[in-house]
CSV table of C-alpha atoms in Angstrom, one decimal:
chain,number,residue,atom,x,y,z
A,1393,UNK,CA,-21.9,-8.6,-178.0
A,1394,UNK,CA,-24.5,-10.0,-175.3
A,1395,UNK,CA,-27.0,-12.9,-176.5
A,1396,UNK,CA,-30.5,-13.1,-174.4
A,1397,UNK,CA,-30.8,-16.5,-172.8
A,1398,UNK,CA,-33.5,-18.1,-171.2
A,1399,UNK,CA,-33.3,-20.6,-168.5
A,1400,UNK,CA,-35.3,-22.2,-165.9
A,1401,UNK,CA,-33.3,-22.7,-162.8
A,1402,UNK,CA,-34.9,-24.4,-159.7
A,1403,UNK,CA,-38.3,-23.5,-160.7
A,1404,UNK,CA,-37.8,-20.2,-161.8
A,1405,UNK,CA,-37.1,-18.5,-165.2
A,1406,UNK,CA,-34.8,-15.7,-166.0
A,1407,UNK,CA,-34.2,-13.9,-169.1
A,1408,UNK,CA,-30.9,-12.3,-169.1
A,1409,UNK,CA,-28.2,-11.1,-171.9
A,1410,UNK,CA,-24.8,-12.9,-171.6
A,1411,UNK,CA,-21.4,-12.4,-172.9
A,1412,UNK,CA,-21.0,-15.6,-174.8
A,1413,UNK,CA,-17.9,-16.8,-172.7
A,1414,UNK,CA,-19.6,-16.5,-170.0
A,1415,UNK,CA,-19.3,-19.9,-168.2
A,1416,UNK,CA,-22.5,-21.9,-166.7
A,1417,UNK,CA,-21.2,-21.9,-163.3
A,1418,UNK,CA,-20.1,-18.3,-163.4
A,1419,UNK,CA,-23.4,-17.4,-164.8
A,1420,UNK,CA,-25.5,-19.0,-161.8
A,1421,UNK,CA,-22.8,-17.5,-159.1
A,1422,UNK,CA,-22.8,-14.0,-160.1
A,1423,UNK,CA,-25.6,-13.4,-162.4
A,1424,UNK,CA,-28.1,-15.0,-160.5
A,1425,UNK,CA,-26.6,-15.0,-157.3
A,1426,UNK,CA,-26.9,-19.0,-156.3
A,1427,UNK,CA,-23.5,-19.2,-154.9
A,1428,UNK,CA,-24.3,-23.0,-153.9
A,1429,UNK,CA,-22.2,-24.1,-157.0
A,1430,UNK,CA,-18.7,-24.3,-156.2
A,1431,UNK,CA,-15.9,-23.0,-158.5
A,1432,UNK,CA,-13.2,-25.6,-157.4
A,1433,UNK,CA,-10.3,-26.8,-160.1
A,1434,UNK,CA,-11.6,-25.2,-163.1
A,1435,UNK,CA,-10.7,-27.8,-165.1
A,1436,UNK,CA,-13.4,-30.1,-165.6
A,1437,UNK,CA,-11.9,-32.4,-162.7
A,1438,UNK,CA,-13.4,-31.8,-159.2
A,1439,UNK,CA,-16.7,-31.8,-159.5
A,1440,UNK,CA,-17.4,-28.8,-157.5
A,1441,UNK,CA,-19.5,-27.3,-160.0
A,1442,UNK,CA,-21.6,-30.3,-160.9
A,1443,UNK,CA,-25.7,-29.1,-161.4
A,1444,UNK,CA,-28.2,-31.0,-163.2
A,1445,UNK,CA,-29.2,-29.8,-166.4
A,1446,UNK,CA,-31.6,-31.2,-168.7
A,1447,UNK,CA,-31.6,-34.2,-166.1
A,1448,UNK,CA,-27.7,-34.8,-166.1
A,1449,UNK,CA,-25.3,-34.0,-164.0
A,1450,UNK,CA,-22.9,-31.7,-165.7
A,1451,UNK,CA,-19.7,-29.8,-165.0
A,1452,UNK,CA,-20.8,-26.4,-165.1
A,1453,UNK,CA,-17.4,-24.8,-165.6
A,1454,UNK,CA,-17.2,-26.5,-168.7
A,1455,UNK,CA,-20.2,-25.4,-170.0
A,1456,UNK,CA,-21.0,-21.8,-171.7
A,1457,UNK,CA,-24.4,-20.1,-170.6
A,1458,UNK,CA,-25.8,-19.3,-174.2
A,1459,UNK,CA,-25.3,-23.5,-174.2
A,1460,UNK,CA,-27.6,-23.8,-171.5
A,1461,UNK,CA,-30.7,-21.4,-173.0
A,1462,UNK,CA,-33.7,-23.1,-172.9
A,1463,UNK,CA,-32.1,-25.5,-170.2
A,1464,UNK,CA,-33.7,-26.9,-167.2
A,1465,UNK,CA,-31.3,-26.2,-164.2
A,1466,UNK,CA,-31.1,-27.4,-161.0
A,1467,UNK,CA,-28.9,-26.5,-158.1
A,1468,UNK,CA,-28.1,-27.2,-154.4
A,1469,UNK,CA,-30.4,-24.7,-154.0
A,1470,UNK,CA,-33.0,-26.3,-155.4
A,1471,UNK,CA,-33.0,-29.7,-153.9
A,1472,UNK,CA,-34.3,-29.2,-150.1
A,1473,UNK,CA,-38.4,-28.8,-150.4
A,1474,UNK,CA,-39.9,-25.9,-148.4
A,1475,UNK,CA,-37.0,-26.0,-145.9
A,1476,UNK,CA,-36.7,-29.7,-145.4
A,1477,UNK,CA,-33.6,-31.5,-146.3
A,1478,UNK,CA,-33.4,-34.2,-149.4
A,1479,UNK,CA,-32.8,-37.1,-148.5
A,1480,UNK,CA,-29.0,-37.1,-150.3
A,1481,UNK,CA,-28.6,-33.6,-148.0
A,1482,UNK,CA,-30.0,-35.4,-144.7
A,1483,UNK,CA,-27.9,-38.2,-145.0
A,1484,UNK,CA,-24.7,-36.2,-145.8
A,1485,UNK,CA,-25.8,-34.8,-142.5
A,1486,UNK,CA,-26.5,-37.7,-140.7
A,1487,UNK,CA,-23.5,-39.8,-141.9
A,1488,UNK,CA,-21.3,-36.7,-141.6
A,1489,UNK,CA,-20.1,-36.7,-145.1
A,1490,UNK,CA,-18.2,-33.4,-145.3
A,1491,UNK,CA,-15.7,-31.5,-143.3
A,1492,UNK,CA,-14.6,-28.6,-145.0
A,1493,UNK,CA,-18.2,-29.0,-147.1
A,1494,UNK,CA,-16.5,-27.1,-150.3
A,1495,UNK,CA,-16.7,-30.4,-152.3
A,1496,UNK,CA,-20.6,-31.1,-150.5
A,1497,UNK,CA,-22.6,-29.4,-153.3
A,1498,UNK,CA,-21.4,-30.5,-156.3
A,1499,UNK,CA,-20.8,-34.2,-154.5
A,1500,UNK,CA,-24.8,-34.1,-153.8
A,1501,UNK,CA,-25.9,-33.3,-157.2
A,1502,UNK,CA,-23.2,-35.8,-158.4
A,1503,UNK,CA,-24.8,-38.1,-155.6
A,1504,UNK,CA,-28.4,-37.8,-156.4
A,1505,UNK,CA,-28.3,-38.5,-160.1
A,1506,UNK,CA,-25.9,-41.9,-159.0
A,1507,UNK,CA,-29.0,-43.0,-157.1
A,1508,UNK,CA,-31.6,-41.5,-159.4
A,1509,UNK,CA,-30.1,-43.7,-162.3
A,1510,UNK,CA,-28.9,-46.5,-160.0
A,1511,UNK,CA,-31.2,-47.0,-157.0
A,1512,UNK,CA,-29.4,-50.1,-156.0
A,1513,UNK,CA,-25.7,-48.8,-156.0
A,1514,UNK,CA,-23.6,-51.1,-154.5
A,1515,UNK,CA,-20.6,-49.4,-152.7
A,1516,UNK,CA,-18.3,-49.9,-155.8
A,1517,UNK,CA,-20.7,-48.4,-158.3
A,1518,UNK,CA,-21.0,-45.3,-155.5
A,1519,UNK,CA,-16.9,-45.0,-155.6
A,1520,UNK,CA,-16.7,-45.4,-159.4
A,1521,UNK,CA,-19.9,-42.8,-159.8
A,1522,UNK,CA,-18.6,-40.6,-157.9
A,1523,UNK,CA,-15.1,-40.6,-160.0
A,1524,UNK,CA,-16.1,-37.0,-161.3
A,1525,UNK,CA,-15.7,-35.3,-157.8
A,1526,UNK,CA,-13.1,-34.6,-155.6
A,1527,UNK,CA,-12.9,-34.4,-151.7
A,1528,UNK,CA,-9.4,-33.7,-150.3
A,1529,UNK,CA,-10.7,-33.5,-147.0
A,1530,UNK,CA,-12.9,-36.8,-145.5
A,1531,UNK,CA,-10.9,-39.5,-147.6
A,1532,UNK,CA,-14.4,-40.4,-149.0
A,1533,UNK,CA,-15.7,-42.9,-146.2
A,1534,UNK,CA,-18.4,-41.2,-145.0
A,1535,UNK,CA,-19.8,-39.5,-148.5
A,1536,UNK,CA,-19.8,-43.3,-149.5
A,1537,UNK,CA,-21.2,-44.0,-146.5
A,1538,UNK,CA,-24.5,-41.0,-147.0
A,1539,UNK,CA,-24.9,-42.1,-150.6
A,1540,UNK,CA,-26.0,-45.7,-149.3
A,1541,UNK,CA,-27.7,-44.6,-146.7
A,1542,UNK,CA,-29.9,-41.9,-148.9
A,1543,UNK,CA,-30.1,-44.8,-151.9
A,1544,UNK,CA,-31.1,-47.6,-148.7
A,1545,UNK,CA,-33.7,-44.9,-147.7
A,1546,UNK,CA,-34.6,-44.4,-151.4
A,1547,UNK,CA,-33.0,-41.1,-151.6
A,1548,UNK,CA,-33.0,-40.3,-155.3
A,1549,UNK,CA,-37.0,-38.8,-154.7
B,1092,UNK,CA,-10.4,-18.6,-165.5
B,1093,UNK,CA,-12.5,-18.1,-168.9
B,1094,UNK,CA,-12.0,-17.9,-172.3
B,1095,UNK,CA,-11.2,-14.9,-174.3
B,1096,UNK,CA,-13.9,-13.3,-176.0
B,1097,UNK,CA,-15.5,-14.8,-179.3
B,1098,UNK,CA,-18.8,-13.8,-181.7
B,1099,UNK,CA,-20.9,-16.9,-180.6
B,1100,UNK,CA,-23.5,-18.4,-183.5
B,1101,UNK,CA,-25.7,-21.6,-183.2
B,1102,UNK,CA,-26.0,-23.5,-186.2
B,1103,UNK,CA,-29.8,-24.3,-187.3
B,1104,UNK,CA,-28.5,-27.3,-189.9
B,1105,UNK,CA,-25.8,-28.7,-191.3
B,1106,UNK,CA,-25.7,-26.8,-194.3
B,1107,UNK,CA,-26.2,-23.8,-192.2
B,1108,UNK,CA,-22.7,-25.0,-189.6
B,1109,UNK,CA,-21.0,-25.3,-193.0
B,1110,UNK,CA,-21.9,-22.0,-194.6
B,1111,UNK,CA,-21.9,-20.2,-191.3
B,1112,UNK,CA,-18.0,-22.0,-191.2
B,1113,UNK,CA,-17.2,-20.5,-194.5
B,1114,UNK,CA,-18.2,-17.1,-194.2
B,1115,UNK,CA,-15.7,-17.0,-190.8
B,1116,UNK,CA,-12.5,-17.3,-190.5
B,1117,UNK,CA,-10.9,-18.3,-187.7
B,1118,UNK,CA,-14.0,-19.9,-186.7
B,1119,UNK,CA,-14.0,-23.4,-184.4
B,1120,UNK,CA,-17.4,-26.0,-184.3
B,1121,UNK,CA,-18.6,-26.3,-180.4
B,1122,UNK,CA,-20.4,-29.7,-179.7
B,1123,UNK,CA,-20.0,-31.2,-176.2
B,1124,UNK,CA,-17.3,-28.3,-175.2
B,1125,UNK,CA,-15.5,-31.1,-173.4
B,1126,UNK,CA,-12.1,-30.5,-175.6
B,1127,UNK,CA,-12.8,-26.8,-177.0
B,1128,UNK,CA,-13.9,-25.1,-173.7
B,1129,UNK,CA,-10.9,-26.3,-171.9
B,1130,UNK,CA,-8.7,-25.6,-174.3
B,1131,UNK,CA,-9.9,-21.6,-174.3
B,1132,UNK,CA,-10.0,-21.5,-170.9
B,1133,UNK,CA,-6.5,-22.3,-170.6
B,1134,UNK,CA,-5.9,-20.2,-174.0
B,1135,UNK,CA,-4.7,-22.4,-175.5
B,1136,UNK,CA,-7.4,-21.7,-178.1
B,1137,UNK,CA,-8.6,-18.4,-179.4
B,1138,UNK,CA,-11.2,-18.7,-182.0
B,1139,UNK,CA,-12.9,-15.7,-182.9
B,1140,UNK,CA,-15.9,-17.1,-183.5
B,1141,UNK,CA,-17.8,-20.5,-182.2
B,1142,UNK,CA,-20.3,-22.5,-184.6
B,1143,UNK,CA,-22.3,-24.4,-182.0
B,1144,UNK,CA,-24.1,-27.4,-183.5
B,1145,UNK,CA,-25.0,-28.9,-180.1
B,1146,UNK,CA,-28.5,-28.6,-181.0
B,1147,UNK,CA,-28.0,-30.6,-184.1
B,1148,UNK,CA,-30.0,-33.6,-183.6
B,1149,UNK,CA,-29.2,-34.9,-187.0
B,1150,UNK,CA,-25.7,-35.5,-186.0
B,1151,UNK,CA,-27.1,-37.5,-182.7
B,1152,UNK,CA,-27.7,-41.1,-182.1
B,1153,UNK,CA,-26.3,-44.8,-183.3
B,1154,UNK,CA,-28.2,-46.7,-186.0
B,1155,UNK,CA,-27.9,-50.4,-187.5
B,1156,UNK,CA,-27.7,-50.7,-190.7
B,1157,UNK,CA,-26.3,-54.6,-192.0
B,1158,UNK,CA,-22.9,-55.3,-191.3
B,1159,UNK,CA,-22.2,-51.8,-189.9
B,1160,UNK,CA,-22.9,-49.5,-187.0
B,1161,UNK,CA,-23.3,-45.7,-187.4
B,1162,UNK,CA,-23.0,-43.2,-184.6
B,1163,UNK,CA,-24.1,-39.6,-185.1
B,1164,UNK,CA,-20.5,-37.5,-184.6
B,1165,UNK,CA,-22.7,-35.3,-181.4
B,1166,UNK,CA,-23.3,-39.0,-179.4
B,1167,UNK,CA,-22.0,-38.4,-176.1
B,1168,UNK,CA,-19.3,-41.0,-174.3
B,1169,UNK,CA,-22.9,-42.1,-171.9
B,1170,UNK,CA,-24.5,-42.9,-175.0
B,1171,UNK,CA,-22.1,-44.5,-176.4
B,1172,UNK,CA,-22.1,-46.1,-173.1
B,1173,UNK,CA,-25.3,-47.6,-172.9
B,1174,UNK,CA,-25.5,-48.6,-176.8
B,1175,UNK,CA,-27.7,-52.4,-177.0
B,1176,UNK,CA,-26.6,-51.9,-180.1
B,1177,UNK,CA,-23.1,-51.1,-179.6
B,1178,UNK,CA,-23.0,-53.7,-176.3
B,1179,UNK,CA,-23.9,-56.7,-178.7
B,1180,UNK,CA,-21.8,-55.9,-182.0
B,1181,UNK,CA,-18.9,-53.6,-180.9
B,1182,UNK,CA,-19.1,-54.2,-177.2
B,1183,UNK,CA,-15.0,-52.4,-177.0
B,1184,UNK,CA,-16.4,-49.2,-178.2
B,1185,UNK,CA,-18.9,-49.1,-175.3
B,1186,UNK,CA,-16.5,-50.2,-173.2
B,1187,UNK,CA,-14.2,-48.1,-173.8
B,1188,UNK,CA,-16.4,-45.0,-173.5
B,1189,UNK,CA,-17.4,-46.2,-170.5
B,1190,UNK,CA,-14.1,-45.8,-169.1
B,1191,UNK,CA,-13.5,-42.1,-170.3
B,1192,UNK,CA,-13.3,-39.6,-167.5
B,1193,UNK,CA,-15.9,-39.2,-165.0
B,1194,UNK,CA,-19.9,-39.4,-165.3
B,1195,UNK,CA,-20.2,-35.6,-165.6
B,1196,UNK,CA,-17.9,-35.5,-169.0
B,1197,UNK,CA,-19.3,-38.5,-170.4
B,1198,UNK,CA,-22.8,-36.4,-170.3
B,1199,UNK,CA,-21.5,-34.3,-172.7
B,1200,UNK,CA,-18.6,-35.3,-174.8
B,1201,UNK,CA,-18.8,-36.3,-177.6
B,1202,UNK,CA,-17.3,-39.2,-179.6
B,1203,UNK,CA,-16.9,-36.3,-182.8
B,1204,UNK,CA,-15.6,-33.5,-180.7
B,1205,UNK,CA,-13.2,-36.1,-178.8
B,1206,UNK,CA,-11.7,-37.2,-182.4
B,1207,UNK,CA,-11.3,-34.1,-183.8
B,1208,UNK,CA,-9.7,-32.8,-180.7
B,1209,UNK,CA,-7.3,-36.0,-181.1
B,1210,UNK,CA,-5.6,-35.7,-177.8
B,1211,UNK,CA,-3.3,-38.9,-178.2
B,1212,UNK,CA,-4.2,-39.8,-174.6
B,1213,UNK,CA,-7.4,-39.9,-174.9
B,1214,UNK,CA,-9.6,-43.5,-175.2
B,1215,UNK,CA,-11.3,-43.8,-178.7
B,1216,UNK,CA,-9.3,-42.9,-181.4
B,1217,UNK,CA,-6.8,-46.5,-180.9
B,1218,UNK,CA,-10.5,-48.1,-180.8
B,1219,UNK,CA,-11.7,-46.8,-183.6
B,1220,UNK,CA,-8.4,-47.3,-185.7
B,1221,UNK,CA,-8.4,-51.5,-184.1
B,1222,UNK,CA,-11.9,-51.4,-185.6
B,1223,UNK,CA,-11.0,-50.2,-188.8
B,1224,UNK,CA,-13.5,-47.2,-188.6
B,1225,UNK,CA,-14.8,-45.0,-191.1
B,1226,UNK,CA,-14.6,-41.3,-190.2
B,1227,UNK,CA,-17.3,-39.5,-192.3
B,1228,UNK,CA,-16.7,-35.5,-193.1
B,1229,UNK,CA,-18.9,-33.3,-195.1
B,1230,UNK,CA,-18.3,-30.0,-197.1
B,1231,UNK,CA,-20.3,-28.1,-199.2
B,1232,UNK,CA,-19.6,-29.5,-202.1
B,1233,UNK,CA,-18.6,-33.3,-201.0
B,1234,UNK,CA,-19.4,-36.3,-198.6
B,1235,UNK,CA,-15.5,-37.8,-197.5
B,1236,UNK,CA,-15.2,-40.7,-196.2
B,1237,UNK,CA,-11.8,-41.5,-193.8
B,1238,UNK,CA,-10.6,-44.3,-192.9
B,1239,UNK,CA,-9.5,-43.8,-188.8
B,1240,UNK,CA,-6.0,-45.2,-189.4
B,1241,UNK,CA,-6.0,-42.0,-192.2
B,1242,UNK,CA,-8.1,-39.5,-189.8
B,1243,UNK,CA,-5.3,-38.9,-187.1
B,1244,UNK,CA,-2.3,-37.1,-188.5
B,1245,UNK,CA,-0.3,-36.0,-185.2
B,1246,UNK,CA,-0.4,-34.4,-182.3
B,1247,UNK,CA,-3.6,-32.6,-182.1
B,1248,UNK,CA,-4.3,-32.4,-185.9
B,1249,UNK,CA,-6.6,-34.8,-188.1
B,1250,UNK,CA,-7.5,-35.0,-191.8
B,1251,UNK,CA,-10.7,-32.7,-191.3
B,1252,UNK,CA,-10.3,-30.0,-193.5
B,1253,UNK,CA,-10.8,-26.4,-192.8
B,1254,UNK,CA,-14.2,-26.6,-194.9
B,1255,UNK,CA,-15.8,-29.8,-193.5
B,1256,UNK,CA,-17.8,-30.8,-190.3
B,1257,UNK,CA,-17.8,-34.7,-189.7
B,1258,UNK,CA,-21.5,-36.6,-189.1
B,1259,UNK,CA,-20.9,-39.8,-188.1
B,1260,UNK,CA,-18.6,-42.9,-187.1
B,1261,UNK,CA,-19.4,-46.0,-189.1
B,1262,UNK,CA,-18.0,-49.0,-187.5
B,1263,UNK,CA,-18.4,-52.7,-188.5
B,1264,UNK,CA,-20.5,-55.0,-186.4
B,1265,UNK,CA,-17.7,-57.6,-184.8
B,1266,UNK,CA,-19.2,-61.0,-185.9
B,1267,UNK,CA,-19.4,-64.4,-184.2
B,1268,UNK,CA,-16.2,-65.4,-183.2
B,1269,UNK,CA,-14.4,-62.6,-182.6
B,1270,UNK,CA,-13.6,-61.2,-178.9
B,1271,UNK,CA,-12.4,-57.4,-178.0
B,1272,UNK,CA,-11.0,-55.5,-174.9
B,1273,UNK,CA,-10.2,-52.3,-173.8
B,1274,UNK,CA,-7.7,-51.7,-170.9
B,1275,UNK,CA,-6.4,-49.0,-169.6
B,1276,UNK,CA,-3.5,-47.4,-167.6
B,1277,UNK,CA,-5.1,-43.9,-166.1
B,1278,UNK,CA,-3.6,-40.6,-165.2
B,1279,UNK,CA,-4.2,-41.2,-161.4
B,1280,UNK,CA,-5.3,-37.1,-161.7
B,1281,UNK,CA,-6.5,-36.3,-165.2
B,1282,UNK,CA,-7.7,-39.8,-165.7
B,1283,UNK,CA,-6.4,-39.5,-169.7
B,1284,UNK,CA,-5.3,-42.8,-170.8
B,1285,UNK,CA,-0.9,-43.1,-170.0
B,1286,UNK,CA,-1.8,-46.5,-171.7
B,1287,UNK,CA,-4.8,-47.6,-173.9
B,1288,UNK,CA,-4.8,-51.0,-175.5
B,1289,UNK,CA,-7.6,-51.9,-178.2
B,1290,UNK,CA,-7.4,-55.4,-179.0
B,1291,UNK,CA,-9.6,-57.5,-181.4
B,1292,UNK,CA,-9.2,-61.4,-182.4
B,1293,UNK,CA,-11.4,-63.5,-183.9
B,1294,UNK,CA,-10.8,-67.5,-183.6
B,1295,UNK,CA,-12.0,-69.8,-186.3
B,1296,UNK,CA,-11.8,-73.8,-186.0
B,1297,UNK,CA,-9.2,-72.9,-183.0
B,1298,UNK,CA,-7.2,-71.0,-184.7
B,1299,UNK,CA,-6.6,-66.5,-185.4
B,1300,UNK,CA,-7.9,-65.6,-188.6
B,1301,UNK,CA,-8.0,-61.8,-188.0
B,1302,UNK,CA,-6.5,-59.9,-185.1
B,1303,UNK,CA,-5.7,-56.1,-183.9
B,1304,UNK,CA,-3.7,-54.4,-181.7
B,1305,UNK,CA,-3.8,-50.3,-181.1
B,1306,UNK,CA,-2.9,-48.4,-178.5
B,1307,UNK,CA,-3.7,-44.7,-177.0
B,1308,UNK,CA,-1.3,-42.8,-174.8
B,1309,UNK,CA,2.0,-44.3,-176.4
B,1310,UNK,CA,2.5,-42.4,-179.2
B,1311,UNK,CA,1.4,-38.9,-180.8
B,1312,UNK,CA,-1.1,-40.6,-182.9
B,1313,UNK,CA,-2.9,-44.4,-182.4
B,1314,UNK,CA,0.3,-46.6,-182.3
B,1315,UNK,CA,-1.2,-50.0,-184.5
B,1316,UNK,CA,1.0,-52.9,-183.5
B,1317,UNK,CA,0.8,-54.7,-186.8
B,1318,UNK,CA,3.7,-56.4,-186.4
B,1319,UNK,CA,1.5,-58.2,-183.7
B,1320,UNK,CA,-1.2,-58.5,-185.0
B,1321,UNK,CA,0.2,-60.2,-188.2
B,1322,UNK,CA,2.1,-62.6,-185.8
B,1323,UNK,CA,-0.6,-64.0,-183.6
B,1324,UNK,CA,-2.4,-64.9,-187.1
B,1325,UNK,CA,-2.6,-69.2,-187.3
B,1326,UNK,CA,-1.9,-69.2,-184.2
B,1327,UNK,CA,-4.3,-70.5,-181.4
B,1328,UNK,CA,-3.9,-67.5,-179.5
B,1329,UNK,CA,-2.5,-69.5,-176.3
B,1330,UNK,CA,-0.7,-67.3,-173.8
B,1331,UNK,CA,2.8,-68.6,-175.0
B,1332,UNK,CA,1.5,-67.5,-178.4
B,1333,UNK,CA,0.9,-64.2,-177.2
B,1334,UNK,CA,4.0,-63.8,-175.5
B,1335,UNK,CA,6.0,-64.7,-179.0
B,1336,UNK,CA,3.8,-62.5,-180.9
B,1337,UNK,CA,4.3,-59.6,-178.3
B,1338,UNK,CA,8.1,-59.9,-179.1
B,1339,UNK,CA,7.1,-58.2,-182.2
B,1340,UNK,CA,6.1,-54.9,-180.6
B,1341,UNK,CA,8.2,-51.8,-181.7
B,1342,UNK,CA,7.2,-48.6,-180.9
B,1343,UNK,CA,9.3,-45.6,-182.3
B,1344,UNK,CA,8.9,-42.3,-180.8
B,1345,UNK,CA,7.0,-43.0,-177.7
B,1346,UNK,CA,5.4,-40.1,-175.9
B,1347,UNK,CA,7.6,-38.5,-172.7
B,1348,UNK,CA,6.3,-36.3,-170.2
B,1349,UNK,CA,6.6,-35.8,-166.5
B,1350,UNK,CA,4.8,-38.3,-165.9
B,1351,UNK,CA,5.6,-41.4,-167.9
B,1352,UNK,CA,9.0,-41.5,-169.7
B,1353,UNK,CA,8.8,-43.4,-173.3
B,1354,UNK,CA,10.5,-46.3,-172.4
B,1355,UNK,CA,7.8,-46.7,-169.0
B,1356,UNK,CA,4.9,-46.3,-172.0
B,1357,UNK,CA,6.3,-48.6,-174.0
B,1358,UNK,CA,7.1,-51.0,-170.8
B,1359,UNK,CA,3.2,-50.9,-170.5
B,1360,UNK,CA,2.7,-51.3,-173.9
B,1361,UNK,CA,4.2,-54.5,-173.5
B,1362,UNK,CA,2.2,-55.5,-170.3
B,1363,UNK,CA,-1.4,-54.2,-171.4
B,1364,UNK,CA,-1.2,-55.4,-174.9
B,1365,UNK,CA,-0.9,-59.0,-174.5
B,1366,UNK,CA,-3.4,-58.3,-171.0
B,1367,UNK,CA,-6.1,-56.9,-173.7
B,1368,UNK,CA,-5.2,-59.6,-176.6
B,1369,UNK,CA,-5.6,-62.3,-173.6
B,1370,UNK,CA,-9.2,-60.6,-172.8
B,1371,UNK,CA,-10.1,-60.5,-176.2
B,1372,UNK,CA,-9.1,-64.0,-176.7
B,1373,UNK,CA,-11.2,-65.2,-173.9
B,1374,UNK,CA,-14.1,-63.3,-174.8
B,1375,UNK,CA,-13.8,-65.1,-178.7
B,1376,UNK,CA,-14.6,-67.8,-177.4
């Protein structure tokens, strides 16, 4: 049985009938093809998945689609403005905050709201804000490292 | 990995999550999804059919009434959080929630969905039973009140009968004079409590008039350490006090798992209860 949802996702709405266990994540990847969000542990853990919805960051593996109707979504795709980095995404860049960059979506979103919430993060409250979202790769210095740089530079915009 | 299928309805009202529960079997009340979703994905759970009352906002938010706090049973762990409310007169329950998972989950768990789930490693329920909480669950025909040292029954299973859907948490504002603390020993993955200690003690003229110990993670339900508590009363809650109440901590049936074997649980049991009972002490003051 397929429910109609509605739901605005970077700007845009989209009306579309959904199983109802269809998951958030799985929804965006394959129903609206914004493969940007990460399907990493599945189990509410890594972070991978994180978008903002409603103005949260949220796991969206652990979320259901007919949750989300009537949601506000944003993802990866949704943060760099008319082909220019964010801020968070520049300084990833600049601070070289990623290697295998599988983690680098859902660490951004994760990233952004930190700052957006927190403009003055010290680097503990980066570490401990960041607790939702794995990177087996970079041990973590240098994402640390972009999220002060972006929050120095005033990066939640 | 997803759930199996499921009929999917979203309640519009209480009345309307109760009768849509009683004309469904098999049917399971979705709030945060931070317990239920996980659970189907892994299949551990199959229900037929989800009641979603995330939309409820009648079961949201944390009001003051006199002596008491009540928080709606759909308040999320940020929420709880960032209480004032909560901060000032039951600063262990924000605390506590603060320490729950990651940000992400604490955007949408909820303290109602958490309970009801009653994973024993999980951080409120041993809070709620230190703070001798009142669990309030509704049916169609009656408002039930339960005490949180009544609401967890085992592993997994509560008091919340098959007919009721619980709205709120009442908890009593600490008063003057009394201190709390919350520490924790975390799954270094899952980041579930292997340890929780909930201590309360409140210090008159120098010396314990009321005190509390309960801990998460030990045992299949809140483990309450009232041997403990009762012997730290009259005293003046001096470290050497502690240590010679702490002698009176017996836990029977201690969790194992890969992890941590009972007597390792109960060896932190040891170490974070008179930590939290020190913390508690200090913040009396």
């Amino acid at each position: 049985m397929g429910i109609t949802i509605s739901v605005e996702v970077n700007g845009t709405t989209y009306e579309r009938e959904v199983e109802p266990r269809t998951l958030l994540v799985h929804f965006l990847r394959e129903e609206l093809r914004l493969t940007g969000t990460n399907v990493g542990c599945e189990t509410s853990l890594c972070g991978a998945c994180t978008v903002h919805l409603d103005g949260l960051a949220v796991k969206s593996c652990t979320q259901l689609a007919v949750q989300a109707d009537g949601a506000k979504i944003t993802t990866i795709e949704g943060l760099a403005d008319n082909g220019s980095l964010h801020p968070m995404q520049q300084a990833f860049w600049d601070e070289h905050g990623l290697q295998c960059g599988y983690c680098t979506p859902g660490m951004i979103m994760a990233a952004t709201k930190l700052v957006e919430d927190n403009p003055d993060a010290s680097e503990d409250d980066i570490r401990h804000g960041l607790k939702g979202n794995l990177c087996r790769c970079t041990g973590y210095q240098n994402i640390v490292k972009a999220v002060a740089s972006a929050a120095k530079a005033g990066g939640a915009r | 990995m997803f759930p199996s299928a499921f009929d999917y309805h979203r309640a519009s009202s209480i009345d309307d999550a109760l009768d849509l529960l009683a004309s469904h079997s098999e049917a399971k009340f979705l709030a945060g999804g931070h317990s239920l979703i996980p659970m189907m994905k892994l299949r551990l759970a199959e229900p037929g059919v989800l009641i979603d009352i995330g939309r409820l906002d009648e079961l949201k938010g944390i009001s003051e009434d006199n002596g008491s706090i009540r928080v709606g049973s759909l308040t999320t762990h940020a929420a709880l959080a960032a209480s004032e409310a909560l901060r000032r007169d039951c600063p262990i329950l924000a605390e506590a929630a603060a320490l729950i998972a990651d940000p992400q989950v604490r955007n949408k768990g909820t303290i109602g969905g958490n309970i009801a789930h009653a994973d024993p490693a999980s951080d409120l329920p041993a809070v709620l039973v230190a703070l001798g909480a009142t669990i309030h669950l509704k049916s169609k025909s009656a408002d039930r009140p339960v005490a949180a040292a009544d609401f967890f029954v085992d592993l997994l299973a509560t008091s919340l009968a098959d007919n009721e859907i619980m709205t709120a948490i009442e908890i009593p504002k600490l008063g003057a004079g009394t201190g709390s603390a919350y520490l924790k020993v975390e799954h270094p993955a899952s980041g579930y409590a292997v340890c929780g200690a909930a201590a309360l003690i409140t210090i008159a003229n120098g010396s314990v008039s009321a005190a509390k110990l309960a801990f998460n993670g030990v045992t299949a339900i809140p483990f309450a350490a009232d041997g403990v508590s009762e012997a730290l009363l009259g005293s003046d809650a001096g470290d050497e006090a502690v240590d010679r109440a702490m002698a009176a901590l017996a836990v029977a049936d201690p969790m194992s798992d890969s992890y941590a074997s009972g007597e390792y649980r109960t060896a932190l049991a040891r170490a974070y209860g008179k930590r939290a009972i020190r913390a508690a002490r200090d913040r009396a003051a």
